[in-house]
Coordinates of C-alpha atoms and ligand atoms in Angstrom, one line a residue:
M1 CA 45.8 -3.7 -13.9
S2 CA 44.8 -3.0 -10.3
T3 CA 42.5 -4.7 -8.1
P4 CA 39.7 -2.4 -7.2
P5 CA 39.3 -2.5 -3.4
A6 CA 37.3 -5.1 -1.8
S7 CA 33.9 -4.0 -0.2
P8 CA 31.8 -6.5 1.7
S9 CA 28.6 -5.3 0.0
A10 CA 30.2 -6.5 -3.6
L11 CA 30.9 -9.9 -1.9
L12 CA 28.1 -10.5 0.4
S13 CA 24.2 -10.4 0.3
Q14 CA 21.3 -12.0 2.1
T15 CA 18.8 -14.3 0.8
P16 CA 15.1 -13.5 1.8
Q17 CA 15.5 -16.3 4.5
G18 CA 18.3 -14.2 6.1
R19 CA 21.1 -16.4 4.8
W20 CA 24.6 -15.0 3.8
R21 CA 25.1 -15.5 0.2
V22 CA 28.6 -15.1 -1.7
P23 CA 29.7 -15.5 -5.3
G24 CA 30.5 -18.9 -6.2
I25 CA 34.5 -19.3 -6.6
A26 CA 36.3 -20.5 -9.6
N27 CA 39.2 -23.3 -9.2
L28 CA 41.7 -21.9 -11.7
H29 CA 43.8 -25.2 -11.6
S30 CA 42.9 -29.0 -11.6
H31 CA 44.4 -32.2 -12.4
A32 CA 41.1 -34.3 -11.7
F33 CA 43.0 -37.7 -11.6
Q34 CA 45.4 -36.5 -8.9
R35 CA 42.4 -36.8 -6.4
A36 CA 42.5 -40.4 -6.2
M37 CA 46.2 -40.4 -5.3
A38 CA 45.7 -37.7 -2.5
G39 CA 47.6 -39.0 0.5
L40 CA 49.5 -41.5 -1.4
A41 CA 52.9 -39.8 -1.9
E42 CA 53.7 -38.9 1.6
R43 CA 56.2 -41.4 2.3
Q44 CA 59.6 -41.1 1.8
T45 CA 61.0 -42.7 -1.4
H46 CA 64.4 -40.9 -1.3
P47 CA 66.4 -38.9 1.4
E48 CA 66.0 -35.9 -0.7
D49 CA 62.5 -36.3 -1.8
S50 CA 61.2 -33.6 -3.8
F51 CA 58.7 -32.3 -6.4
W52 CA 60.8 -34.5 -9.1
T53 CA 60.4 -37.8 -7.1
W54 CA 56.9 -36.9 -6.3
R55 CA 56.4 -36.6 -9.8
E56 CA 57.6 -40.1 -10.7
T57 CA 54.9 -41.4 -8.2
M58 CA 52.2 -39.4 -9.8
Y59 CA 53.3 -40.8 -13.3
R60 CA 53.1 -44.2 -12.0
F61 CA 49.6 -43.6 -10.8
A62 CA 48.7 -41.6 -13.9
A63 CA 49.3 -44.6 -15.9
R64 CA 46.4 -46.5 -14.6
M65 CA 43.8 -44.1 -15.5
D66 CA 41.4 -44.7 -18.2
P67 CA 38.2 -42.9 -19.3
D68 CA 36.0 -44.7 -17.0
S69 CA 38.2 -44.0 -13.8
T70 CA 38.7 -40.5 -15.1
Y71 CA 34.9 -40.0 -15.1
A72 CA 34.6 -41.7 -11.8
V73 CA 37.3 -39.6 -9.9
A74 CA 36.5 -36.4 -11.6
A75 CA 32.6 -36.6 -10.6
Q76 CA 33.7 -37.3 -7.0
L77 CA 36.1 -34.5 -7.2
Y78 CA 33.7 -32.0 -8.9
A79 CA 30.9 -33.0 -6.2
E80 CA 33.2 -32.2 -3.4
M81 CA 34.4 -29.0 -5.1
L82 CA 30.7 -27.8 -5.3
E83 CA 30.1 -28.7 -1.5
A84 CA 33.1 -26.7 -0.8
G85 CA 32.1 -23.6 -2.5
Y86 CA 33.8 -23.7 -6.0
T87 CA 31.3 -23.3 -8.7
T88 CA 33.7 -23.5 -11.9
V89 CA 36.6 -25.8 -12.4
C90 CA 39.5 -25.0 -14.9
E91 CA 40.6 -28.6 -15.7
F92 CA 44.3 -28.6 -17.1
H93 CA 44.0 -31.8 -18.9
Y94 CA 46.8 -33.7 -20.2
L95 CA 46.0 -37.4 -19.8
H96 CA 45.0 -37.7 -23.1
H97 CA 45.9 -41.1 -24.8
A98 CA 46.3 -44.8 -23.7
P99 CA 49.0 -45.6 -21.5
D100 CA 51.0 -46.8 -24.0
G101 CA 50.7 -43.4 -25.8
K102 CA 48.3 -44.7 -28.6
P103 CA 45.3 -42.4 -29.1
Y104 CA 41.9 -43.9 -27.9
A105 CA 39.5 -45.0 -31.0
D106 CA 37.9 -41.5 -30.0
P107 CA 40.9 -39.2 -29.4
A108 CA 38.9 -37.1 -27.2
A109 CA 37.7 -40.0 -25.0
M110 CA 39.7 -38.7 -21.9
S111 CA 38.5 -35.0 -22.4
R112 CA 34.8 -36.3 -22.9
A113 CA 35.2 -38.3 -19.6
L114 CA 35.9 -35.0 -17.9
I115 CA 33.3 -33.1 -19.5
A116 CA 30.6 -35.7 -18.8
A117 CA 31.9 -35.6 -15.0
A118 CA 31.3 -31.8 -15.1
R119 CA 28.0 -32.0 -16.8
D120 CA 26.5 -34.7 -14.4
T121 CA 27.7 -32.9 -11.3
G122 CA 26.7 -29.5 -12.4
I123 CA 29.9 -27.8 -12.0
R124 CA 30.9 -25.0 -14.6
M125 CA 34.1 -26.0 -16.6
T126 CA 36.6 -24.6 -18.5
L127 CA 38.6 -27.6 -20.3
L128 CA 42.1 -26.9 -21.0
P129 CA 43.3 -29.4 -23.3
V130 CA 47.1 -29.3 -22.8
L131 CA 49.5 -29.2 -25.3
Y132 CA 52.9 -31.5 -24.1
M133 CA 55.6 -32.2 -26.7
T134 CA 59.1 -32.4 -24.8
G135 CA 60.5 -33.8 -21.9
G136 CA 62.7 -30.9 -21.0
F137 CA 63.8 -27.4 -22.1
D138 CA 66.7 -29.3 -24.4
G139 CA 63.8 -30.6 -26.5
R140 CA 64.3 -34.1 -25.2
A141 CA 61.8 -36.7 -26.2
L142 CA 59.1 -37.7 -23.9
S143 CA 59.8 -40.5 -21.5
V144 CA 57.9 -43.7 -21.7
R145 CA 55.7 -42.4 -18.9
Q146 CA 55.0 -39.1 -20.7
Q147 CA 54.0 -40.7 -23.9
R148 CA 50.3 -40.5 -23.2
F149 CA 50.6 -36.8 -22.7
G150 CA 51.8 -36.0 -26.1
H151 CA 50.7 -34.4 -29.4
D152 CA 52.3 -32.8 -32.5
V153 CA 50.6 -29.4 -33.2
E154 CA 48.3 -30.5 -35.6
G155 CA 46.8 -33.5 -33.7
F156 CA 46.3 -31.0 -30.7
L157 CA 44.6 -28.2 -32.9
R158 CA 42.3 -31.2 -34.1
L159 CA 41.5 -32.0 -30.6
L160 CA 40.7 -28.4 -29.7
Q161 CA 38.4 -28.2 -32.8
T162 CA 36.7 -31.4 -32.0
L163 CA 36.1 -30.2 -28.5
R164 CA 34.8 -27.0 -29.3
A165 CA 31.7 -28.5 -30.7
E166 CA 30.8 -29.5 -27.2
E167 CA 30.8 -25.9 -26.0
S168 CA 27.7 -25.1 -24.0
G169 CA 26.3 -22.7 -21.4
L170 CA 28.5 -24.0 -18.7
L171 CA 31.5 -25.4 -20.8
R172 CA 34.2 -23.5 -22.5
I173 CA 37.3 -25.0 -24.3
G174 CA 40.5 -22.9 -23.7
C175 CA 43.8 -24.1 -24.3
A176 CA 47.0 -24.8 -22.1
F177 CA 50.7 -25.2 -22.7
H178 CA 52.0 -27.8 -20.1
S179 CA 55.1 -25.7 -19.3
L180 CA 58.1 -24.1 -21.1
R181 CA 59.7 -27.5 -20.5
A182 CA 57.1 -29.4 -22.5
V183 CA 56.5 -27.1 -25.4
P184 CA 59.0 -25.6 -27.8
E185 CA 58.6 -22.0 -28.8
A186 CA 57.9 -22.5 -32.5
A187 CA 54.9 -24.7 -31.4
M188 CA 53.6 -22.2 -29.0
R189 CA 53.6 -19.6 -31.9
E190 CA 51.9 -22.0 -34.0
V191 CA 49.0 -22.6 -31.5
L192 CA 48.7 -19.2 -30.8
A193 CA 48.2 -18.0 -34.3
A194 CA 45.3 -20.7 -34.6
L195 CA 43.5 -20.1 -31.3
P196 CA 40.5 -17.8 -31.1
A197 CA 41.5 -14.5 -29.6
D198 CA 39.3 -14.8 -26.6
A199 CA 40.1 -18.4 -25.6
P200 CA 41.7 -18.6 -22.3
L201 CA 45.3 -19.8 -22.2
H202 CA 47.1 -21.2 -19.3
I203 CA 50.6 -22.7 -18.6
H204 CA 52.5 -23.9 -15.6
I205 CA 55.4 -21.4 -15.1
A206 CA 58.4 -21.1 -12.4
E207 CA 57.3 -23.6 -9.9
Q208 CA 60.5 -24.8 -9.2
I209 CA 64.1 -23.8 -8.9
G210 CA 65.3 -26.6 -11.2
E211 CA 62.9 -25.2 -14.0
V212 CA 64.3 -21.7 -13.4
Q213 CA 67.9 -22.9 -13.5
D214 CA 67.4 -24.8 -16.6
C215 CA 65.7 -22.0 -18.3
L216 CA 68.4 -19.6 -17.5
S217 CA 71.2 -22.1 -18.8
L218 CA 69.3 -22.9 -22.0
R219 CA 67.4 -19.9 -22.9
G220 CA 69.5 -16.9 -20.9
A221 CA 66.4 -16.0 -18.9
R222 CA 64.2 -16.9 -16.1
P223 CA 61.0 -18.4 -17.3
V224 CA 58.6 -15.5 -16.5
E225 CA 61.1 -13.2 -17.7
W226 CA 61.6 -15.2 -21.0
L227 CA 57.7 -15.6 -21.4
Q228 CA 57.2 -11.7 -21.1
Q229 CA 60.3 -11.1 -23.6
N230 CA 59.1 -13.5 -26.4
F231 CA 55.3 -13.2 -26.1
E232 CA 52.8 -10.7 -25.5
V233 CA 51.7 -11.9 -22.1
D234 CA 48.3 -10.1 -21.3
S235 CA 45.0 -10.6 -19.8
R236 CA 44.2 -13.7 -22.2
W237 CA 47.1 -15.6 -20.0
T238 CA 46.9 -17.2 -16.7
L239 CA 50.3 -18.3 -15.3
V240 CA 50.1 -21.1 -12.9
H241 CA 52.2 -20.9 -9.8
A242 CA 54.8 -18.2 -11.0
T243 CA 56.3 -19.0 -7.6
H244 CA 60.0 -17.9 -8.3
L245 CA 59.9 -14.3 -9.4
T246 CA 62.4 -11.5 -9.0
P247 CA 61.2 -8.2 -8.0
V248 CA 61.4 -6.9 -11.5
E249 CA 59.4 -10.0 -12.9
T250 CA 56.9 -9.5 -10.0
K251 CA 56.3 -5.8 -11.2
Q252 CA 56.2 -6.7 -14.9
L253 CA 54.0 -9.7 -14.5
A254 CA 51.5 -7.6 -12.5
A255 CA 51.3 -4.8 -15.1
S256 CA 50.7 -7.4 -17.8
G257 CA 47.2 -7.8 -16.8
A258 CA 47.8 -11.7 -16.9
I259 CA 46.4 -13.7 -13.9
V260 CA 48.5 -15.8 -11.6
A261 CA 46.7 -19.2 -10.3
I262 CA 48.2 -19.9 -6.9
C263 CA 47.9 -23.2 -5.5
P264 CA 48.8 -22.7 -1.9
T265 CA 48.2 -26.2 -0.5
T266 CA 49.8 -28.0 -3.5
E267 CA 52.8 -25.5 -3.4
A268 CA 53.1 -26.4 0.3
N269 CA 52.6 -30.2 -0.3
L270 CA 55.3 -30.2 -3.2
G271 CA 57.8 -27.9 -1.4
D272 CA 57.6 -25.6 -4.4
G273 CA 58.4 -22.3 -2.3
L274 CA 56.2 -19.0 -1.6
F275 CA 54.6 -16.8 -4.1
P276 CA 55.5 -13.1 -3.3
L277 CA 51.9 -12.3 -2.5
R278 CA 52.4 -8.7 -0.9
A279 CA 54.9 -7.5 -3.6
Y280 CA 52.6 -8.6 -6.3
L281 CA 49.5 -7.1 -4.9
D282 CA 51.4 -3.7 -4.2
A283 CA 52.1 -3.8 -7.9
G284 CA 48.4 -4.4 -8.7
G285 CA 48.6 -7.9 -9.8
A286 CA 45.6 -10.2 -10.6
W287 CA 45.3 -13.6 -8.9
G288 CA 43.0 -16.5 -8.3
I289 CA 43.3 -19.7 -6.5
G290 CA 43.6 -23.5 -7.7
S291 CA 43.6 -26.7 -5.9
D292 CA 45.9 -28.5 -8.5
S293 CA 46.8 -31.9 -7.2
H294 CA 43.6 -31.9 -4.8
I295 CA 45.3 -32.9 -1.5
S296 CA 42.6 -30.3 -0.1
V297 CA 39.4 -29.5 -2.0
S298 CA 38.5 -26.3 -0.1
P299 CA 38.6 -22.6 -1.3
V300 CA 38.6 -21.7 2.3
E301 CA 41.7 -23.5 2.8
E302 CA 43.6 -22.3 0.0
L303 CA 42.8 -18.5 0.7
R304 CA 43.7 -19.0 4.3
W305 CA 47.0 -20.7 3.5
L306 CA 47.5 -18.1 1.1
E307 CA 47.8 -15.6 3.8
Y308 CA 49.3 -18.0 6.6
G309 CA 52.6 -18.6 4.2
Q310 CA 53.0 -14.7 4.1
R311 CA 52.5 -14.6 7.8
L312 CA 54.9 -17.4 8.6
V313 CA 57.8 -15.8 6.5
T314 CA 57.3 -12.2 7.6
R315 CA 56.3 -12.8 11.3
H316 CA 53.4 -10.4 10.8
R317 CA 49.7 -10.8 10.7
N318 CA 46.9 -9.5 8.2
I319 CA 49.1 -9.1 5.2
A320 CA 46.7 -9.5 2.2
V321 CA 44.8 -6.3 3.0
S322 CA 44.0 -3.7 0.4
A323 CA 43.2 0.0 0.2
G324 CA 39.4 -0.8 0.2
S325 CA 39.3 -3.2 3.1
S326 CA 41.4 -3.8 6.1
S327 CA 39.9 -7.5 6.1
A328 CA 42.3 -10.1 5.0
G329 CA 39.2 -12.6 4.3
E330 CA 37.4 -9.9 2.2
T331 CA 40.6 -8.8 0.2
L332 CA 41.3 -12.3 -0.3
L333 CA 37.8 -13.5 -1.5
H334 CA 37.8 -10.2 -3.8
G335 CA 41.1 -11.3 -5.6
A336 CA 40.0 -14.5 -6.2
L337 CA 36.5 -13.5 -7.6
A338 CA 37.7 -10.8 -9.6
S339 CA 40.0 -12.8 -11.7
A340 CA 37.3 -15.5 -12.5
P341 CA 35.7 -14.3 -15.7
Q342 CA 39.2 -13.6 -17.5
A343 CA 40.7 -16.9 -16.3
T344 CA 37.7 -19.1 -17.0
G345 CA 36.5 -17.1 -20.0
Q346 CA 33.0 -17.5 -18.7
D347 CA 30.5 -15.2 -17.2
T348 CA 30.4 -16.7 -13.6
T349 CA 27.8 -14.2 -12.0
P350 CA 25.0 -16.3 -12.1
D351 CA 26.8 -18.8 -9.7
F352 CA 26.5 -18.4 -5.9
V353 CA 26.9 -19.9 -2.5
V354 CA 24.6 -19.7 0.3
L355 CA 26.2 -20.1 3.9
E356 CA 24.5 -22.4 6.7
T357 CA 22.7 -20.0 8.9
D358 CA 23.2 -22.2 11.9
A359 CA 26.8 -22.7 11.5
P360 CA 28.5 -22.2 15.1
V361 CA 31.4 -20.3 13.4
L362 CA 28.8 -17.7 12.1
A363 CA 26.8 -17.1 15.2
G364 CA 26.0 -13.5 15.6
A365 CA 27.7 -12.6 12.3
H366 CA 27.6 -9.2 11.1
A367 CA 28.1 -8.1 7.1
D368 CA 31.6 -6.9 8.0
D369 CA 32.6 -10.2 9.9
V370 CA 30.9 -12.8 7.9
I371 CA 33.9 -13.4 5.1
D372 CA 36.5 -13.2 7.8
R373 CA 34.8 -15.9 9.9
W374 CA 33.9 -18.0 7.1
I375 CA 37.7 -18.1 5.8
F376 CA 39.5 -18.1 9.1
S377 CA 37.7 -20.5 11.5
G378 CA 39.1 -23.8 10.5
N379 CA 37.3 -26.9 8.3
R380 CA 34.1 -27.2 9.4
P381 CA 32.1 -26.6 6.2
A382 CA 29.6 -23.8 6.4
V383 CA 28.1 -24.1 2.6
H384 CA 24.4 -24.9 2.5
E385 CA 23.4 -24.4 -0.8
V386 CA 25.3 -23.9 -4.0
H387 CA 23.7 -22.8 -7.3
V388 CA 25.4 -22.9 -10.8
G389 CA 23.9 -21.5 -13.9
G390 CA 20.5 -21.2 -12.4
Q391 CA 20.5 -24.8 -10.9
R392 CA 20.8 -25.9 -7.4
V393 CA 23.5 -28.6 -6.9
V394 CA 24.3 -28.7 -3.4
T395 CA 21.3 -28.7 -0.7
D396 CA 21.9 -28.9 2.9
G397 CA 25.8 -29.0 2.4
R398 CA 25.4 -32.4 0.2
H399 CA 25.7 -32.7 -3.5
L400 CA 22.4 -34.0 -4.9
E401 CA 24.1 -37.2 -6.3
R402 CA 26.6 -37.4 -3.5
D403 CA 25.8 -41.1 -2.5
A404 CA 25.7 -42.5 -6.1
I405 CA 28.9 -40.7 -7.1
A406 CA 30.9 -41.6 -4.0
R407 CA 29.8 -45.3 -4.4
R408 CA 31.3 -45.6 -8.2
Y409 CA 34.3 -43.7 -7.1
R410 CA 35.0 -46.2 -4.0
Q411 CA 34.6 -48.9 -6.2
I412 CA 36.6 -47.9 -9.1
V413 CA 39.4 -46.5 -6.8
A414 CA 39.7 -49.5 -4.8
G415 CA 40.1 -51.4 -8.3
L416 CA 42.8 -48.8 -9.4
L417 CA 44.9 -49.3 -6.4
A418 CA 44.4 -53.4 -6.2
D419 CA 45.8 -53.5 -9.7
Ligands
NGQ501 C1 51.5 -31.8 -13.5 N1 51.8 -30.6 -11.4 O1 51.4 -31.5 -14.8 O2 50.7 -32.5 -12.9 C2 52.3 -31.1 -12.5 C3 53.6 -31.9 -12.5 C4 55.3 -31.3 -14.0 C5 52.2 -29.3 -10.7 N2 53.3 -28.7 -11.4 C6 54.5 -32.2 -13.4 N3 51.9 -29.2 -9.6 O3 54.9 -30.1 -13.8 O4 56.1 -31.7 -14.9
ZN502 ZN1 49.3 -28.1 -12.2

């Protein structure tokens, strides 16, 4: 599946007042609760700190969340996303049960908290309830801290069915497997057989070398290779990260029509490695961006760092360009937009962002430099208005409920951290 060439006219239009208007951007990967721990895992806990020691810190934090705090944190996060220009969020949700692993009285309580946060902020959501069954490729039981993530297949399908009753113009229910580590092959098959054919399906894959090595030793193939050998990976799939790919995997994945959800700031923060972007683009691969652990909430920063990672390792400039556009910004924005309908399972065309006319970074802008100037000029927000599904949710760069949402967030998070 090849990405058609980017052209500024498809990405950019002007409002009657002469403001630049760009389509809304989909955030393909979010764990909302992690927003509240941004900046709280940046102290060394071990001389060889890694993704795996970060995960222990994250699990300790996750254990504090309940439906009320999930709602408050997600509402703050989604309001920030809208102010930054994200108009859809794919919420990869696995904190299903109470901290001791027992389902809440309403087993969908945590999902409903996320749905309410999306509804109340006005962001478009694709909720991806996550199936999580085992603690590793060897099928070991969940650890104590992982208990609240777990389901059997039957309970999981029941949750999906309950949640589907909530679908609306701005809410789609998809499905996710946490990772090959966390879902046995037979369970993947059972769920796939029961899923509607058009439900988006996401999975974390090949983010860490340790995971690639375990997969090789226990399944005799690398994660992406194994997935492609054993499942029909096609356009319904979104593979999150897919960081560690061989050249053959890169080509085959690009040809499959699946989408890779790249999360540049989180992948940098966690020391994951660098996605082989240029080779993947050369092979015509489709991709989008996600803010994942939310140590940054900015599509501009994700796109910029996607390009900068490539520049740092190749020692060249302007790498993510395409046959249709010599602009890195246009090529990147086009790529992120083109994958959205497929990865979210929604028509996102009604959603758009109006840029600030007076933003100094856009002084004297022309149609052919607006997008590069927006993406490659730092962190001063240039978003003026955001519209989702026909509703204006951001005005003058501010979410309409910004103050009330932030007040609730401050109160709840101070309480969480005091415990
Ligand atoms: C997650 N996050 O589920 O939140 C994961 C960490 C894991 C990222 N992979 C846990 N970035 O992969 O086991
Ligand atoms: Zn993730």
